[in-house]
XYZ file of C-alpha atoms in Angstrom:
470
model
C -24.883 3.181 7.305
C -27.504 0.479 6.881
C -31.121 1.615 7.179
C -32.208 2.095 10.789
C -35.189 3.913 12.240
C -34.705 6.878 14.514
C -36.137 4.773 17.340
C -33.614 1.997 16.678
C -30.711 4.459 16.566
C -31.876 6.132 19.774
C -32.086 2.779 21.559
C -28.677 1.700 20.251
C -26.897 4.829 21.521
C -28.921 5.207 24.715
C -29.970 8.757 23.886
C -32.976 11.042 23.969
C -34.714 11.751 20.666
C -35.668 15.328 19.716
C -37.752 15.214 16.539
C -37.867 17.948 13.925
C -40.392 18.614 11.183
C -42.230 15.564 9.809
C -39.853 13.035 11.365
C -41.294 10.299 13.588
C -39.558 7.576 15.593
C -40.180 5.246 12.644
C -38.435 7.522 10.126
C -35.593 5.602 8.467
C -32.042 6.940 8.174
C -29.340 5.315 6.006
C -26.858 7.997 4.970
C -23.155 8.464 5.588
C -22.067 8.960 9.208
C -19.262 11.449 9.782
C -17.738 13.777 12.375
C -16.698 16.208 9.630
C -19.544 18.317 8.258
C -17.716 18.486 4.924
C -18.097 14.725 4.520
C -21.855 14.731 5.001
C -24.172 14.151 2.044
C -27.954 13.927 1.564
C -29.506 11.740 4.261
C -26.352 11.767 6.370
C -25.783 11.562 10.122
C -23.539 14.214 11.668
C -21.723 13.400 14.906
C -21.039 16.674 16.742
C -17.784 15.713 18.417
C -16.209 18.250 20.778
C -12.525 18.745 19.992
C -9.414 20.358 21.380
C -9.519 23.188 18.845
C -13.196 23.539 18.012
C -16.580 21.997 18.794
C -18.617 19.950 16.351
C -21.811 21.451 17.726
C -20.830 24.681 15.962
C -21.001 22.879 12.614
C -24.413 21.222 12.880
C -25.886 23.948 10.666
C -23.263 23.331 7.980
C -23.960 19.616 8.158
C -27.660 20.321 7.631
C -26.785 22.456 4.613
C -24.842 19.443 3.293
C -27.914 17.236 3.670
C -27.726 15.834 7.208
C -31.071 14.527 8.483
C -29.856 13.564 11.965
C -27.310 14.910 14.438
C -25.807 13.056 17.391
C -25.175 15.761 19.988
C -24.318 16.221 23.638
C -26.674 19.195 23.923
C -29.613 20.369 21.815
C -28.518 22.771 19.086
C -30.803 25.440 17.591
C -30.748 24.022 14.073
C -33.540 22.584 11.873
C -32.691 18.897 12.201
C -33.690 15.907 14.312
C -31.205 15.364 17.125
C -30.366 12.554 19.523
C -28.787 13.797 22.754
C -26.241 11.509 24.430
C -23.750 11.988 27.280
C -20.749 11.283 25.022
C -21.004 11.313 21.215
C -17.805 9.272 20.745
C -19.179 6.471 22.930
C -22.504 6.758 21.099
C -20.732 6.487 17.751
C -19.166 3.224 18.863
C -22.505 1.838 20.048
C -24.119 2.766 16.745
C -21.344 0.894 14.938
C -21.862 -2.119 17.212
C -25.555 -2.198 16.333
C -25.043 -1.818 12.583
C -22.350 -4.497 12.356
C -24.340 -6.875 14.543
C -27.355 -6.602 12.226
C -25.281 -7.150 9.099
C -23.523 -10.097 10.670
C -26.816 -11.699 11.719
C -28.387 -11.381 8.291
C -25.484 -12.259 6.006
C -22.038 -13.812 5.660
C -19.923 -10.960 7.014
C -16.456 -11.946 8.263
C -14.431 -9.505 10.346
C -10.661 -9.160 10.695
C -8.994 -6.997 13.346
C -5.355 -5.925 13.021
C -3.080 -4.406 15.640
C 0.638 -3.993 16.319
C 3.163 -1.310 17.092
C 4.066 -0.989 13.403
C 2.663 -2.127 10.076
C -1.087 -1.959 10.795
C -2.032 0.266 7.876
C 0.205 -1.520 5.376
C -1.123 -4.925 6.423
C -4.693 -3.637 6.325
C -4.225 -2.398 2.768
C -2.569 -5.632 1.682
C -5.317 -7.767 3.176
C -8.025 -5.564 1.661
C -6.370 -5.953 -1.762
C -6.590 -9.729 -1.370
C -10.166 -9.833 -0.067
C -11.706 -7.374 -2.542
C -11.354 -10.032 -5.230
C -13.491 -12.335 -3.071
C -16.358 -9.953 -2.366
C -17.352 -6.504 -1.111
C -14.731 -5.427 1.404
C -14.798 -2.472 3.792
C -11.462 -1.262 5.175
C -10.320 1.949 6.861
C -9.374 5.023 4.883
C -5.805 5.955 5.818
C -5.214 5.173 9.483
C -8.777 5.281 10.796
C -7.928 3.170 13.832
C -8.945 5.169 16.905
C -12.139 5.664 18.922
C -13.641 7.733 16.096
C -12.034 6.323 12.957
C -12.680 2.651 13.722
C -16.455 3.056 14.275
C -16.758 5.266 11.189
C -15.204 2.437 9.178
C -17.531 -0.123 10.752
C -20.556 1.985 9.840
C -19.705 1.674 6.142
C -20.771 -1.988 6.059
C -23.839 -2.928 4.034
C -25.867 -6.115 3.844
C -23.751 -7.049 0.823
C -20.417 -6.635 2.643
C -18.504 -9.875 2.868
C -15.393 -8.665 4.717
C -14.775 -5.900 7.234
C -11.101 -5.203 7.922
C -10.537 -3.146 11.083
C -7.312 -1.500 12.191
C -6.983 -1.016 15.939
C -4.551 1.520 17.345
C -4.220 2.554 20.956
C -2.738 5.342 23.003
C -3.823 3.905 26.355
C -4.588 0.517 27.920
C -8.114 -0.712 27.291
C -8.662 1.090 23.997
C -8.148 -1.965 21.784
C -10.435 -3.998 24.053
C -13.179 -1.382 23.656
C -12.826 -1.029 19.887
C -12.422 -4.718 19.078
C -15.204 -5.488 21.527
C -17.623 -3.552 19.312
C -17.365 -6.234 16.604
C -15.643 -9.335 18.105
C -13.474 -10.168 15.063
C -13.485 -13.611 13.479
C -9.738 -13.223 12.889
C -7.350 -11.175 15.026
C -3.877 -10.303 13.696
C -1.065 -9.150 15.993
C 1.931 -7.937 13.976
C 4.625 -6.960 16.450
C 5.245 -5.170 19.728
C 7.830 -2.412 19.791
C 8.602 0.901 21.445
C 5.924 2.867 19.587
C 3.699 4.615 22.192
C 5.701 3.015 25.006
C 5.871 6.371 26.756
C 2.100 6.625 26.882
C 1.601 3.042 27.997
C 4.263 3.177 30.694
C 6.724 0.695 29.213
C 7.017 -2.245 26.873
C 5.275 -4.726 29.194
C 2.196 -2.511 29.304
C 2.313 -2.273 25.510
C 2.302 -6.077 25.267
C -0.768 -6.249 27.500
C -2.524 -3.595 25.409
C -1.899 -5.393 22.111
C -2.972 -8.731 23.592
C -6.421 -7.227 24.178
C -7.206 -8.089 20.555
C -6.577 -11.803 21.214
C -9.057 -11.655 24.077
C -11.628 -9.886 21.891
C -11.706 -12.454 19.048
C -15.056 -14.214 18.987
C -15.389 -17.751 20.313
C -14.234 -20.269 17.729
C -12.217 -17.625 15.885
C -8.622 -17.458 14.713
C -5.595 -15.463 15.850
C -2.696 -14.752 13.507
C 0.551 -14.241 15.422
C 4.113 -13.257 14.532
C 6.311 -16.258 15.234
C 9.464 -14.086 15.089
C 8.406 -11.687 17.863
C 8.704 -13.276 21.331
C 6.322 -10.697 22.795
C 3.633 -11.608 20.261
C 4.358 -15.328 20.509
C 3.812 -14.973 24.240
C 0.145 -14.198 23.550
C -0.495 -17.768 22.393
C -1.532 -19.011 25.880
C -4.384 -16.465 25.880
C -5.633 -17.897 22.597
C -5.115 -21.506 23.737
C -7.050 -20.911 26.938
C -9.988 -19.714 24.843
C -9.760 -22.584 22.362
C -8.944 -20.292 19.431
C -7.213 -21.470 16.278
C -3.640 -20.108 16.097
C -1.931 -19.402 12.754
C 1.730 -18.327 12.721
C 3.564 -16.165 10.207
C 7.252 -15.285 10.055
C 10.622 -16.149 8.606
C 11.322 -19.117 10.866
C 10.657 -22.720 9.926
C 7.896 -23.132 12.524
C 5.591 -20.559 10.921
C 2.504 -21.767 9.039
C 3.167 -19.142 6.369
C 6.817 -18.168 6.082
C 9.252 -16.353 3.789
C 12.767 -17.289 2.746
C 15.421 -15.850 0.472
C 14.641 -12.163 0.941
C 16.251 -9.806 -1.562
C 15.751 -6.033 -1.462
C 16.369 -3.676 -4.406
C 15.070 -0.312 -5.557
C 12.455 -2.225 -7.586
C 10.971 -3.892 -4.518
C 11.462 -6.978 -2.394
C 11.588 -10.606 -3.517
C 11.020 -13.687 -1.381
C 9.701 -17.222 -1.506
C 6.484 -17.771 0.466
C 5.896 -21.264 1.813
C 2.851 -22.815 3.443
C 2.889 -26.539 3.989
C 4.140 -28.195 0.813
C 3.434 -25.144 -1.334
C 6.168 -22.598 -2.160
C 5.545 -19.534 -4.324
C 7.748 -16.629 -5.446
C 6.632 -13.190 -4.245
C 7.667 -9.839 -5.657
C 6.495 -6.916 -3.518
C 6.504 -3.522 -5.163
C 6.389 -1.903 -1.719
C 9.932 -1.000 -0.631
C 11.539 -2.597 2.408
C 12.225 -6.085 3.707
C 10.094 -5.292 6.773
C 6.990 -5.181 4.568
C 7.445 -8.874 3.737
C 6.377 -9.598 7.314
C 3.246 -7.494 6.774
C 2.545 -9.388 3.543
C 2.914 -12.706 5.369
C 0.435 -11.565 8.019
C -2.069 -10.533 5.337
C -1.629 -13.805 3.474
C -2.019 -15.854 6.662
C -5.234 -14.042 7.572
C -6.548 -14.497 4.029
C -5.780 -18.230 4.052
C -7.567 -18.503 7.408
C -10.611 -17.005 5.663
C -10.440 -19.596 2.890
C -8.482 -17.742 0.205
C -6.006 -19.984 -1.667
C -2.386 -19.035 -0.980
C -1.623 -18.649 -4.692
C -4.418 -16.091 -5.057
C -3.252 -14.197 -1.977
C 0.334 -14.000 -3.261
C -0.739 -12.905 -6.741
C -2.860 -10.100 -5.312
C -0.116 -8.956 -2.951
C 2.084 -8.403 -5.990
C -0.394 -5.809 -7.312
C -0.002 -3.542 -4.258
C 2.237 -0.696 -5.414
C 2.021 1.611 -2.379
C 1.522 0.795 1.283
C -0.186 4.157 1.842
C 0.617 7.776 1.137
C 3.680 8.901 3.128
C 4.687 5.282 3.850
C 7.778 4.352 1.836
C 6.243 6.421 -0.971
C 8.655 6.815 -3.870
C 8.783 10.339 -5.325
C 11.203 12.451 -7.342
C 12.907 10.894 -10.362
C 15.669 8.476 -11.305
C 18.028 11.429 -10.921
C 17.105 12.121 -7.274
C 14.855 9.542 -5.672
C 12.835 10.632 -2.608
C 11.385 8.001 -0.256
C 8.731 9.722 1.836
C 8.090 7.614 4.949
C 7.171 10.382 7.359
C 3.639 9.542 8.454
C 4.655 7.443 11.454
C 7.936 6.626 13.132
C 9.006 4.394 15.981
C 12.443 3.000 16.825
C 11.592 -0.204 14.946
C 10.230 1.457 11.815
C 13.035 4.034 11.799
C 15.656 1.287 11.886
C 13.861 -0.658 9.143
C 13.629 2.421 6.905
C 17.318 3.272 7.345
C 18.347 -0.285 6.538
C 16.117 -0.228 3.471
C 17.835 2.969 2.323
C 21.210 1.220 2.655
C 19.956 -1.838 0.762
C 18.506 -0.009 -2.250
C 21.334 2.496 -2.776
C 23.808 1.423 -5.418
C 27.603 1.756 -5.193
C 27.597 4.850 -7.419
C 24.722 6.492 -5.543
C 24.628 8.481 -2.292
C 22.418 7.890 0.736
C 20.787 10.925 2.360
C 18.671 10.526 5.497
C 16.347 13.383 6.489
C 15.183 12.508 9.984
C 12.767 14.048 12.472
C 11.404 13.182 15.885
C 9.763 9.949 16.948
C 6.801 10.888 19.144
C 5.165 9.273 22.192
C 8.332 7.724 23.593
C 8.139 9.520 26.918
C 11.114 8.822 29.176
C 12.678 6.670 26.444
C 12.854 9.521 23.899
C 16.491 10.566 24.352
C 17.797 6.998 24.493
C 15.880 5.873 21.409
C 16.795 8.942 19.323
C 20.400 8.396 20.361
C 20.275 4.822 19.032
C 18.959 5.977 15.668
C 21.746 8.529 15.335
C 24.325 5.828 16.008
C 22.712 3.464 13.515
C 22.637 6.084 10.766
C 26.373 6.622 11.076
C 27.162 2.916 11.350
C 25.229 2.333 8.135
C 27.707 4.765 6.576
C 25.053 7.253 5.507
C 27.179 10.169 4.283
C 24.577 12.912 4.751
C 22.284 12.919 7.801
C 19.895 15.881 7.966
C 18.147 16.177 11.339
C 15.107 18.459 11.612
C 13.436 19.816 14.743
C 14.456 20.373 18.333
C 12.724 17.166 19.496
C 15.148 15.184 17.334
C 18.283 16.984 18.494
C 19.430 13.960 20.514
C 19.593 12.034 17.239
C 21.825 14.721 15.740
C 24.127 14.852 18.754
C 24.546 11.065 18.740
C 25.382 11.088 15.029
C 27.955 13.832 15.543
C 29.547 11.982 18.458
C 29.698 8.711 16.521
C 31.048 10.278 13.347
C 32.847 13.327 14.714
C 35.753 12.946 12.296
C 33.489 14.114 9.436
C 30.596 16.479 8.794
C 27.952 13.965 7.716
C 25.313 15.244 10.210
C 23.650 18.671 10.010
C 20.821 20.111 12.077
C 17.979 22.481 11.199
C 15.343 23.927 13.486
C 12.486 23.525 11.007
C 11.494 21.955 7.702
C 11.736 25.189 5.714
C 15.409 25.591 6.628
C 16.058 21.948 5.772
C 14.281 22.323 2.424
C 16.423 25.278 1.372
C 19.558 23.385 2.356
C 18.536 20.233 0.504
C 17.693 22.123 -2.686
C 21.353 23.057 -2.925
C 22.794 19.869 -1.451
C 21.052 17.083 -3.366
C 22.656 15.908 -6.577
C 22.273 13.290 -9.278
C 22.360 9.766 -7.895
C 21.076 10.667 -4.424
C 18.634 8.334 -2.700
C 16.852 10.318 0.000
C 14.857 8.925 2.937
C 12.507 11.338 4.737
C 11.409 9.765 8.019
C 9.673 11.066 11.160
C 6.517 10.812 13.173
C 3.423 12.532 11.856
C 3.677 15.310 14.436
C 7.078 16.401 13.079
C 5.485 17.340 9.762
C 8.304 16.057 7.566
C 5.843 14.297 5.265
C 5.169 17.687 3.696
C 8.901 18.276 3.332
C 9.086 14.946 1.513
C 6.296 16.040 -0.816
C 8.073 19.324 -1.573
C 11.319 17.548 -2.314
C 9.531 15.019 -4.489
C 7.977 17.789 -6.553
C 11.204 19.776 -6.786
C 13.189 16.797 -8.096
C 10.491 15.202 -10.243
């Protein structure tokens, strides 16, 4: 965090200051801000967030041992450290981020990009950060820090030397993107796509569209929105941008896009395409597996061009990205048995894309194996959407479909019904059972996709398989 006095922090978060030791309201704080006491270092600020399992107030002492000089709390804790008491530490964290970013923006050349979408946020964020880091100091989220805690923690990492802040905005309820993006009012807002991810929580696809469009409304006056020309739901957000006089940049595979891709070719070595903007066409080789990641690359390139980066530089830097993120189309194992661990997130759209990628990269003398778990947060749509994935897996002629977990049973039943003349689908109650089965089942030439939502835990199964067949 940039240097702020205790008085300035207290005013920013609307709290009550309780001084300790020699501290005064003018004492300056500029250490790392974190909700995890283990991440605190000398001079740090500990945010004592209450949680479902435990309470951060119980760890203030440990944070002090780690070097914390200030604690944001909801009640005074009997520990030797200055504390600022607020009604809600998560809200206070956001307000502290707002203040820090506002000061950096006012004193320097900071440009801010916000990214949202049902799928692809983290991959696009990493791609864009890879482009922008060559231009100047860039701050981007670690992993998927995109919620009410993670986004402000990322924002608080800016310094007066930061040139670019890339924010990822997720949401599990209407209004969340508006609140998070409203903390920083991005110069550029990127909307990737709208799908069924979280549709259960939002109450349907129309509500999801409205939630994602909150980013367009949050872009600062005179800013730019980057929209997916191939997604009608995203394209339908253009009138919001037009009404505000924002610049609109389109990406996609259609001829109307400002930055578009043609001639896609997917192999086990990556994805090739030709990227065109205006009169300029450039070959692109993405190391990241999957044709769907070309769309993410186009979004990153379009945002970068909007910030003044030459297209040729953006494309060259995209080619250096070897991994979207851990557990996202991560290639493990060996040439003998290749494991593709894509089990950090799953939605109907990303599940379909991953299965199609598996079919595209598997050679004629190799065997496809799909290890599939539940897609979370689909609500009333869960059975229908799992059913569709089971049907797709069989229609893609995947000869071994391993379904794990009771929440994914509908997927298994659909696969059995669609391919009942054979035994391609098997079901296991948990990952340990599936692991023991796969140790004996997998053979030379297998290409194995492990795909599920984070909550299903199959990412760890993918890691175990990757190690076993390395």
